[in-house]
Coordinates of C-alpha atoms in Angstrom, one line a residue:
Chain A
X1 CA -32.3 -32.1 -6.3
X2 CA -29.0 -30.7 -4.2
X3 CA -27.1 -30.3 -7.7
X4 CA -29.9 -28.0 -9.0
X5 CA -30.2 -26.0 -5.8
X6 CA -26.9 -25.5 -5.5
X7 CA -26.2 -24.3 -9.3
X8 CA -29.5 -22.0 -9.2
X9 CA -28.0 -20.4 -5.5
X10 CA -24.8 -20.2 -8.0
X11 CA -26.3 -18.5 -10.5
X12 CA -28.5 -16.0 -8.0
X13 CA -25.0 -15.1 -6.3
X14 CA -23.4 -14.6 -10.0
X15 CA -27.1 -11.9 -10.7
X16 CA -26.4 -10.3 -7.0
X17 CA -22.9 -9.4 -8.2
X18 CA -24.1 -7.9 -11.5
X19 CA -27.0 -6.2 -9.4
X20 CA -24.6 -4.5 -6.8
X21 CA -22.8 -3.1 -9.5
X22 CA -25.5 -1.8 -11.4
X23 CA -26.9 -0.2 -7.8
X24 CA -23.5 1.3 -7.3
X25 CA -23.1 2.6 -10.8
X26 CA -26.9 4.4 -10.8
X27 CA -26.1 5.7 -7.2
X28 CA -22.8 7.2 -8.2
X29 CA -24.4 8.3 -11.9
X30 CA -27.1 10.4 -9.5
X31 CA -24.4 10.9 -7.1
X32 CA -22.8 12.9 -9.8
X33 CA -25.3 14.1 -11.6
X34 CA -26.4 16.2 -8.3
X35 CA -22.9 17.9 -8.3
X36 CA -22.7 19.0 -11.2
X37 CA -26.1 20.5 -10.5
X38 CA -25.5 21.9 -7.4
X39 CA -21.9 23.7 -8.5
X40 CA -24.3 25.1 -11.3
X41 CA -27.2 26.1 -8.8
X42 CA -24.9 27.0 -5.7
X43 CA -27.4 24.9 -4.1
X44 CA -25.6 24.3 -0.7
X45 CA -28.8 22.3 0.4
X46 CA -28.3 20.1 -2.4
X47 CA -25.1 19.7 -1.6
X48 CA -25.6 18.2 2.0
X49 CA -27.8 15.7 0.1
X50 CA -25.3 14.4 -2.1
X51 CA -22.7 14.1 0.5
X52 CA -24.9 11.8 2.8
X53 CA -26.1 10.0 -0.5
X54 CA -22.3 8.6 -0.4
X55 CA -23.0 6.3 2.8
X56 CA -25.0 4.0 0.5
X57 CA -22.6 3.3 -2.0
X58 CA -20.1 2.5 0.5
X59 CA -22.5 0.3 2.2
X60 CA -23.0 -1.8 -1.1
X61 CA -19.4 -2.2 -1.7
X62 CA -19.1 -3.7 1.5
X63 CA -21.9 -6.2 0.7
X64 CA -20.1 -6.9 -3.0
X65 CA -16.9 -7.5 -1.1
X66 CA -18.4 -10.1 1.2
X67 CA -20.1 -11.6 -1.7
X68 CA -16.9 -12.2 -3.9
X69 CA -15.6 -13.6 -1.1
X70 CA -18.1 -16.2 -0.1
X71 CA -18.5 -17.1 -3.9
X72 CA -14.6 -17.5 -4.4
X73 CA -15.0 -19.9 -1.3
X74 CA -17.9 -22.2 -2.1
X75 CA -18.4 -21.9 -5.6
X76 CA -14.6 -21.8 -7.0
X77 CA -15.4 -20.5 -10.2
X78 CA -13.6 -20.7 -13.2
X79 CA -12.8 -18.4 -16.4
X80 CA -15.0 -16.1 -17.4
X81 CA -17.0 -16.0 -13.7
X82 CA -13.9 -15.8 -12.0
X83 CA -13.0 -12.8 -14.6
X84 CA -16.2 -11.5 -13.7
X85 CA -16.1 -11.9 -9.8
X86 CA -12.6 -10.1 -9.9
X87 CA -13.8 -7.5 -12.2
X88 CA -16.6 -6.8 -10.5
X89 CA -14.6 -6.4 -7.2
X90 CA -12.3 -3.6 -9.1
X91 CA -15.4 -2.1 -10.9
X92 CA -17.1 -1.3 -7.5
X93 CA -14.1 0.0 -6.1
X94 CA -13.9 2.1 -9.1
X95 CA -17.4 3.1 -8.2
X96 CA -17.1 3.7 -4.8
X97 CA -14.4 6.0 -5.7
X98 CA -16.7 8.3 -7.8
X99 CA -19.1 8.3 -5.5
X100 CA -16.3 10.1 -3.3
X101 CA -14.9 12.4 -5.1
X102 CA -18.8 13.6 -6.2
X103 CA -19.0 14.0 -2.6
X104 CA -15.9 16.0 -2.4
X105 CA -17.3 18.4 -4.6
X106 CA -20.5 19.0 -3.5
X107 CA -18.4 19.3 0.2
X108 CA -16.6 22.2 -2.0
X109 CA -19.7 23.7 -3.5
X110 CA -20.1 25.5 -0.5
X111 CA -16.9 27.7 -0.8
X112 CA -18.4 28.8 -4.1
X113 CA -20.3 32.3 -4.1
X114 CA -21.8 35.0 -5.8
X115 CA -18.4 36.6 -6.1
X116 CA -16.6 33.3 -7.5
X117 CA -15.7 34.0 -11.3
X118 CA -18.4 32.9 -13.4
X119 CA -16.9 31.8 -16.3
X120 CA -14.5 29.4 -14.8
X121 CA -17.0 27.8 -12.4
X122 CA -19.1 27.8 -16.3
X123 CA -16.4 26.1 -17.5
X124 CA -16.1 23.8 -14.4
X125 CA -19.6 22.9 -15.1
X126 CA -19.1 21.9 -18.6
X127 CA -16.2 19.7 -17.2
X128 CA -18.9 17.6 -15.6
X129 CA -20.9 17.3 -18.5
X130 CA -18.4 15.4 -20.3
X131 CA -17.4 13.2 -17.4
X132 CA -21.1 12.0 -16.7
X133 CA -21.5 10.4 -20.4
X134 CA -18.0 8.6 -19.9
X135 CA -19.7 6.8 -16.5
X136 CA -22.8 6.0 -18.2
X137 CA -21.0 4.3 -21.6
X138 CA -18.6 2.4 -18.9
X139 CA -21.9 1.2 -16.8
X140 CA -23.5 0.5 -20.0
X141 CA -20.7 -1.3 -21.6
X142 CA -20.7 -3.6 -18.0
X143 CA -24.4 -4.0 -18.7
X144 CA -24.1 -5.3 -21.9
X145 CA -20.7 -6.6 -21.7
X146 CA -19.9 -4.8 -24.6
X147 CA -16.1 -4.2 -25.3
X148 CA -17.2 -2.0 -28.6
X149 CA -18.6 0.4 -26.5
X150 CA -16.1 0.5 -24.3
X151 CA -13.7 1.5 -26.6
X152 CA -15.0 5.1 -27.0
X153 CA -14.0 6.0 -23.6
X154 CA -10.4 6.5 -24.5
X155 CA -11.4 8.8 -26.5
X156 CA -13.7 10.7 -24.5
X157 CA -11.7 10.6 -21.9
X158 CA -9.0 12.2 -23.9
X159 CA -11.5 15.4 -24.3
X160 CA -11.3 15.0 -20.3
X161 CA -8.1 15.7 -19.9
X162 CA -7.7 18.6 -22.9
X163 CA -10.4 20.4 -20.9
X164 CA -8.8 20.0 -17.5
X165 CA -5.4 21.7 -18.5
X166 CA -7.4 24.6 -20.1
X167 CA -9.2 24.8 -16.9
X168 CA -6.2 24.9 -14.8
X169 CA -4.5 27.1 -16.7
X170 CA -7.1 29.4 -16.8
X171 CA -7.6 29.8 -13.2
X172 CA -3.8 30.1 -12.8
X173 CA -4.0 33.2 -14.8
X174 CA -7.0 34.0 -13.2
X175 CA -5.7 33.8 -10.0
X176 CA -2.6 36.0 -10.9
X177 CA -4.5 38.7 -12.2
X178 CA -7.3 38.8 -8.8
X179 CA -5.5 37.2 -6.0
X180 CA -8.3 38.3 -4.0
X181 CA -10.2 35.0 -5.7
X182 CA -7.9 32.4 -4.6
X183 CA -9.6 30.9 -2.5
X184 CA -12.3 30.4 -4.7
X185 CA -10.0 29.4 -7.4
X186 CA -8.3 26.4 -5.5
X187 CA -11.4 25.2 -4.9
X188 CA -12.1 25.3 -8.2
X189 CA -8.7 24.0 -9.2
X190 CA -9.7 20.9 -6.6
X191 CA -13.0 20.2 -8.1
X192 CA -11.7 20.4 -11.8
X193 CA -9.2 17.4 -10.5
X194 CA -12.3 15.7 -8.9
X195 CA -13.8 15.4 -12.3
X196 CA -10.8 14.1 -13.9
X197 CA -10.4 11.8 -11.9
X198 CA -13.7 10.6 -11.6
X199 CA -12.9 10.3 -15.7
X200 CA -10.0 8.2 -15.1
X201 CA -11.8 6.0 -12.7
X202 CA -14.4 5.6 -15.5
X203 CA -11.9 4.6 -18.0
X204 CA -10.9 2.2 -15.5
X205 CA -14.6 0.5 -15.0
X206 CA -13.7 0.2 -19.0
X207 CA -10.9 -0.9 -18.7
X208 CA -12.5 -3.8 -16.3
X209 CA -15.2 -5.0 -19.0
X210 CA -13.2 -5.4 -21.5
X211 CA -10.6 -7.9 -19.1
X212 CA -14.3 -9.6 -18.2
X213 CA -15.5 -10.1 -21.7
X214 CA -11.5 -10.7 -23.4
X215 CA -9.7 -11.8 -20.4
X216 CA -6.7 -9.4 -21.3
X217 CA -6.3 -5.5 -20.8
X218 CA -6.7 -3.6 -24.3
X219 CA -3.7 -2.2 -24.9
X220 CA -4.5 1.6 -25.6
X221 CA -6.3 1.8 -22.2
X222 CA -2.8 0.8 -20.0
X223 CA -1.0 4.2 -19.1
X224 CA -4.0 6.6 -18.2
X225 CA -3.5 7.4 -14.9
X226 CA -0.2 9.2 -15.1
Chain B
X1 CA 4.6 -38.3 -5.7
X2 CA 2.3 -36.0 -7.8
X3 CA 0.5 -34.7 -4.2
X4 CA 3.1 -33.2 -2.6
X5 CA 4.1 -31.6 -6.0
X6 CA 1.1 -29.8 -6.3
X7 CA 1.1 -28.4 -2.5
X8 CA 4.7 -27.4 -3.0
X9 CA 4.1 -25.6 -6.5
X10 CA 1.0 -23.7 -4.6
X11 CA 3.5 -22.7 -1.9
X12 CA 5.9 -21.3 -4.2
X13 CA 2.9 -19.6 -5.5
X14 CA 1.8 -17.6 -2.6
X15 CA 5.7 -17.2 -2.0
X16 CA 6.0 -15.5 -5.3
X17 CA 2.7 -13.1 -4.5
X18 CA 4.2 -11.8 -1.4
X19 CA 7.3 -11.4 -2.8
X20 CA 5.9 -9.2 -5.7
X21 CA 4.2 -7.4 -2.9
X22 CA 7.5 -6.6 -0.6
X23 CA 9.8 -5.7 -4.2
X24 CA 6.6 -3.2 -5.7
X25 CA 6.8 -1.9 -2.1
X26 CA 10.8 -1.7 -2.2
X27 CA 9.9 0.2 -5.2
X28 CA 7.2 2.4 -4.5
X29 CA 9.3 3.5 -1.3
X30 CA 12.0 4.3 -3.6
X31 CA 10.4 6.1 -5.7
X32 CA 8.5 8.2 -3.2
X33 CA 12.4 9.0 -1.5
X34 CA 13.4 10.0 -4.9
X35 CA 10.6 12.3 -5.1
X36 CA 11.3 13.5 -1.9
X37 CA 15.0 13.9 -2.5
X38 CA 14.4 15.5 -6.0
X39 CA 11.8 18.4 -4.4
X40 CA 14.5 19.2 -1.7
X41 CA 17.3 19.8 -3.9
X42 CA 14.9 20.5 -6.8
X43 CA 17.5 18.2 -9.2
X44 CA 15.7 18.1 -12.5
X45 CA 17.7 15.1 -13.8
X46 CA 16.5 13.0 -10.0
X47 CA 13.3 14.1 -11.2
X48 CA 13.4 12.7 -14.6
X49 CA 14.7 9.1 -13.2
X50 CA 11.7 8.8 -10.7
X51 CA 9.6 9.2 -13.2
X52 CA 10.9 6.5 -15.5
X53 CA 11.2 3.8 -12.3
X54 CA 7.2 3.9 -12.4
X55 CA 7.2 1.6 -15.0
X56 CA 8.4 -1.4 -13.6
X57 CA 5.9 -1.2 -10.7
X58 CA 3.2 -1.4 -13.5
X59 CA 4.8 -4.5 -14.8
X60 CA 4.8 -6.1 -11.5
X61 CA 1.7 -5.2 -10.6
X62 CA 0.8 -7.1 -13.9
X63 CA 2.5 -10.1 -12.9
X64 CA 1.1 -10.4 -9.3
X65 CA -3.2 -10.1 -11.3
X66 CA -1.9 -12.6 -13.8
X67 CA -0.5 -15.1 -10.5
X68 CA -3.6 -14.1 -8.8
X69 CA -6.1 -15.1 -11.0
X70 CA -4.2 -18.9 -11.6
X71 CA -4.0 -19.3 -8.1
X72 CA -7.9 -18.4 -7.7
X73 CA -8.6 -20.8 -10.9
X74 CA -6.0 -23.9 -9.9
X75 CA -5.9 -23.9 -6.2
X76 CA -9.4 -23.1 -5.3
X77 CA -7.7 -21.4 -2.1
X78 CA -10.1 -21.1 1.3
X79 CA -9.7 -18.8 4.2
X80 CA -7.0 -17.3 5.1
X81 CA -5.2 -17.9 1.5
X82 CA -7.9 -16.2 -0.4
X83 CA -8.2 -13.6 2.0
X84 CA -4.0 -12.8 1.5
X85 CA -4.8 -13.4 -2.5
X86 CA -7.5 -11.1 -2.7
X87 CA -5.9 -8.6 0.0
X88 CA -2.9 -8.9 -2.2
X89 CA -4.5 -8.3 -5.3
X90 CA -5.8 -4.6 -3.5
X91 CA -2.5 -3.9 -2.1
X92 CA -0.9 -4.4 -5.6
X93 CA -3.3 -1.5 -7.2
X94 CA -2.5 0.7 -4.2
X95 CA 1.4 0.5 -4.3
X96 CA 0.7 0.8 -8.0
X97 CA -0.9 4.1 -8.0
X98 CA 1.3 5.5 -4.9
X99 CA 3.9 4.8 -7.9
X100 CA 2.3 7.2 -9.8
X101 CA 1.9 9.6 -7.3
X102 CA 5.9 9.6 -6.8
X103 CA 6.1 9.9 -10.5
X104 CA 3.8 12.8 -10.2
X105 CA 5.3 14.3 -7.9
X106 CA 8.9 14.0 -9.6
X107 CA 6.9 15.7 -13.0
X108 CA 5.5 18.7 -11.1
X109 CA 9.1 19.4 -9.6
X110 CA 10.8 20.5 -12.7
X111 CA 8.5 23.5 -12.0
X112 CA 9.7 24.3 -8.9
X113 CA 13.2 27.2 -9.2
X114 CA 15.2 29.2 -7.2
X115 CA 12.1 31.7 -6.7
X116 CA 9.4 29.4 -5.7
X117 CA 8.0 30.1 -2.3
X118 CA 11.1 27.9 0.2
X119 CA 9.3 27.9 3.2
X120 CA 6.4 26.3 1.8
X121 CA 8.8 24.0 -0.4
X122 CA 10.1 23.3 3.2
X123 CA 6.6 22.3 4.6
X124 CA 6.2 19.8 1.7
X125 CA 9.1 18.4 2.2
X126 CA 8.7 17.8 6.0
X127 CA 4.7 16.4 4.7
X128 CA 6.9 14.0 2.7
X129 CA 8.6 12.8 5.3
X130 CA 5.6 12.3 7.3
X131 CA 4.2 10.2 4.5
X132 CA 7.4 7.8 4.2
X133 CA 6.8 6.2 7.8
X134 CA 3.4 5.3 7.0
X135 CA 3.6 3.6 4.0
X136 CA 7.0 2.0 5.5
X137 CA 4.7 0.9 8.6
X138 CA 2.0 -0.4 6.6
X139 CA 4.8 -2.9 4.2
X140 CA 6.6 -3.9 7.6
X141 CA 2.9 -5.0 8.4
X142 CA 2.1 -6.9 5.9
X143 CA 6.0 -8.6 6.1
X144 CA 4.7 -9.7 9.5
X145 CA 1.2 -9.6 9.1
X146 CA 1.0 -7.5 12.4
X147 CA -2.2 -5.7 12.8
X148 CA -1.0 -4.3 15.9
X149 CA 1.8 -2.2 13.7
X150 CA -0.7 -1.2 11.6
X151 CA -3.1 0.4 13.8
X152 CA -0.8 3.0 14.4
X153 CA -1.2 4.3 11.0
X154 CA -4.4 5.9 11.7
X155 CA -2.8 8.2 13.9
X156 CA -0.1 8.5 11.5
X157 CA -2.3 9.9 8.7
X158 CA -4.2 12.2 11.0
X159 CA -1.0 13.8 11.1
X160 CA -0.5 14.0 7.5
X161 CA -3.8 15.5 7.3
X162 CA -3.6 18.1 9.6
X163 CA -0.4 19.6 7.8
X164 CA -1.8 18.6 4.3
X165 CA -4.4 21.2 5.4
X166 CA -2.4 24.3 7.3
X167 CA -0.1 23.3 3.6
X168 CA -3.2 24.1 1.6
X169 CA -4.1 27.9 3.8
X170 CA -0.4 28.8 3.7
X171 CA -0.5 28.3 -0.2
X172 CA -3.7 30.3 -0.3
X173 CA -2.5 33.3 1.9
X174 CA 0.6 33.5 0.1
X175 CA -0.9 33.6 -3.4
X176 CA -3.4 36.3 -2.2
X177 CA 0.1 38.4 -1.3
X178 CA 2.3 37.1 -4.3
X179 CA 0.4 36.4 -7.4
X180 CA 3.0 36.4 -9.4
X181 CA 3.9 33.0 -7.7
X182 CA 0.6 31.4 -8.6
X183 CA 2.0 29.0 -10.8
X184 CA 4.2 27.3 -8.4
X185 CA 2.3 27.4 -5.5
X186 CA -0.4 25.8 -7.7
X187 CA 2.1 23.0 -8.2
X188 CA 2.8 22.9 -4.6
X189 CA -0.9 22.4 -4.1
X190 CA -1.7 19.5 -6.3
X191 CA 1.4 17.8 -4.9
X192 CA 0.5 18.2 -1.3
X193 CA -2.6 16.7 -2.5
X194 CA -0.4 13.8 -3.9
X195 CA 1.3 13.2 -0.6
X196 CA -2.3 13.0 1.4
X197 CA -3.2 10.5 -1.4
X198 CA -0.1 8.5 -1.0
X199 CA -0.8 8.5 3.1
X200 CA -4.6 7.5 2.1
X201 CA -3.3 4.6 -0.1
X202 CA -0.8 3.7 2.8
X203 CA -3.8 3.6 4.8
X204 CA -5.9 1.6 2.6
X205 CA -2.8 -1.4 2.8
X206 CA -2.9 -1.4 6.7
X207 CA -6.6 -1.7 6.1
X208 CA -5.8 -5.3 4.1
X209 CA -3.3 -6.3 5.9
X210 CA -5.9 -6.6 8.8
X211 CA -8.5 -8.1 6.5
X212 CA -5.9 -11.0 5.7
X213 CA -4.8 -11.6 9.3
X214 CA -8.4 -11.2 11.0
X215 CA -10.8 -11.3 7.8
X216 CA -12.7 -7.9 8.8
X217 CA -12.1 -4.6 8.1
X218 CA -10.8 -2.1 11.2
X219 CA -13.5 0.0 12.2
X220 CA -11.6 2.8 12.6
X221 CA -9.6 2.7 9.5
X222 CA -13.2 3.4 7.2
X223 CA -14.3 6.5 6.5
X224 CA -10.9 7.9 5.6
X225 CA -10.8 9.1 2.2
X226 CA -13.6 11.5 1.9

């Protein structure tokens, strides 16, 4: 029967959607996760990996885009798969994003050395430790469709954000007291924003879910990105 | 007769989305002269009034997803409309955030004073005013939905790119001599860095304008934001 074909072709486009995103999400997730080990390891091998790693991602968003497209085109969806065709467009933009700026620092991993100060790049480190559980609750949350979830990530974003003006304030004083470590330390000052705004980016995906599942923005998400 | 009604009413639709795309341009090009303006003659109070402008691109930017989204669920648009609604939809989020980049911008300037480093204030400057063509280009494309305008821009933000990094080794070298200026130049960096994101964004909106007009992306425009 057409009608049934054409519903169940509906239905596989609507899964390929929710598959490309969960694709992109686990590829920026690793994406990340590689970083943050390399800036811990100095790996500069490593590092090459993740940056050709980024290829892929953008590879799938280009897929995604196409995708929307075609559905918005034949299928003219309504409500909540519209929301979700939409969302999903912003989500993997969101994604793609991330898995740019994790290439970005593993491109700056390689101005780390030996001689970098320790305790910063320590605290850099820690930086990414917070950021990689905001990506996972905001994949999960898409997942699921869970706003509850979701919800958390203002708050853990929030921890972000305290820990990124520490940072840069640290290595501002750092960088007063051995100038001979600036370069260093503006790397470090770059990768610190890199993290943050992989955070924001994340809040973003959040944001997204919850205007999939509610069809409005939550309120205390709006005004992050200052 | 109810026909022509409804064709009108969607034309006055897709009137009103590019119209909220030409006045958040209008405003996210004032807002970036502002910035401009308020680094040069580092006026605190230009600053301040920059920052509070922001907000009305948000609500616009509101207004065009809400417009979006009915258009998408009432008009079931084809071709070359839902490529401009979609295209417009991405354009929206990038004038939106170059908003916040001006606003950025305008915040980190009340740390600028009479002893931060003015030749490198200078270069800034003269990076802002390569940045202000290019986003200027890009709305003037999308006005006239000329692609040929917009390939220019490439060109335009290799530019931007080359100073944003002889910017970023001036900074460096002069911290290494002057450490007691690390906390402006440290401003200076982050908003070089905002400038090379505003000419990325500008980028991004030539990028749709040529995905409306010819529904592909430019070759040459990918690849731009590692």
């Amino acid at each position: 029967m057409a009608t049934t074909h054409i519903v169940k072709s509906y239905d596989n486009d609507l899964n390929r959607l929710s598959y490309l995103i969960q694709e992109m999400g686990k590829l920026a997730d690793r994406q990340l996760s590689a970083a943050i080990e390399a800036i811990q390891s100095r790996d500069n091998e490593k590092a090459e990996h993740t940056r050709a790693g980024d290829a892929v991602i953008d590879a799938l968003e280009d897929e995604l885009n196409e995708l929307t497209l075609n559905i918005l085109a034949l299928r003219q969806p309504m409500a909540s798969d519209l929301r979700l065709i939409i969302g999903s467009m912003k989500i993997a933009r969101d994604l793609e994003r991330i898995g740019d700026y994790a290439a970005n620092l593993a491109k700056r991993t390689r101005t780390l050395n030996a001689n970098s100060p320790l305790g910063l790049t320590d605290q850099l480190v820690h930086m990414g430790g917070l950021v990689q559980p905001l990506l996972k609750t905001a994949l999960d949350g898409f997942m699921r469709q869970d706003t509850a979830l979701v919800s958390d990530i203002v708050g853990m974003d929030d921890a972000v954000d305290a820990l990124y003006k520490k940072l840069i304030n640290d290595l501002m004083d750092y960088m007063q007291s051995n100038p001979k470590d600036v370069v260093a330390c503006t790397n470090l000052l770059f990768m610190a924003k890199n993290f943050e705004r992989i955070g924001d980016r994340a809040t973003n995906i959040a944001e997204n879910v919850y205007f999939i599942v509610e069809g409005t923005l939550p309120h205390a998400m709006r005004q992050k990105q200052k």
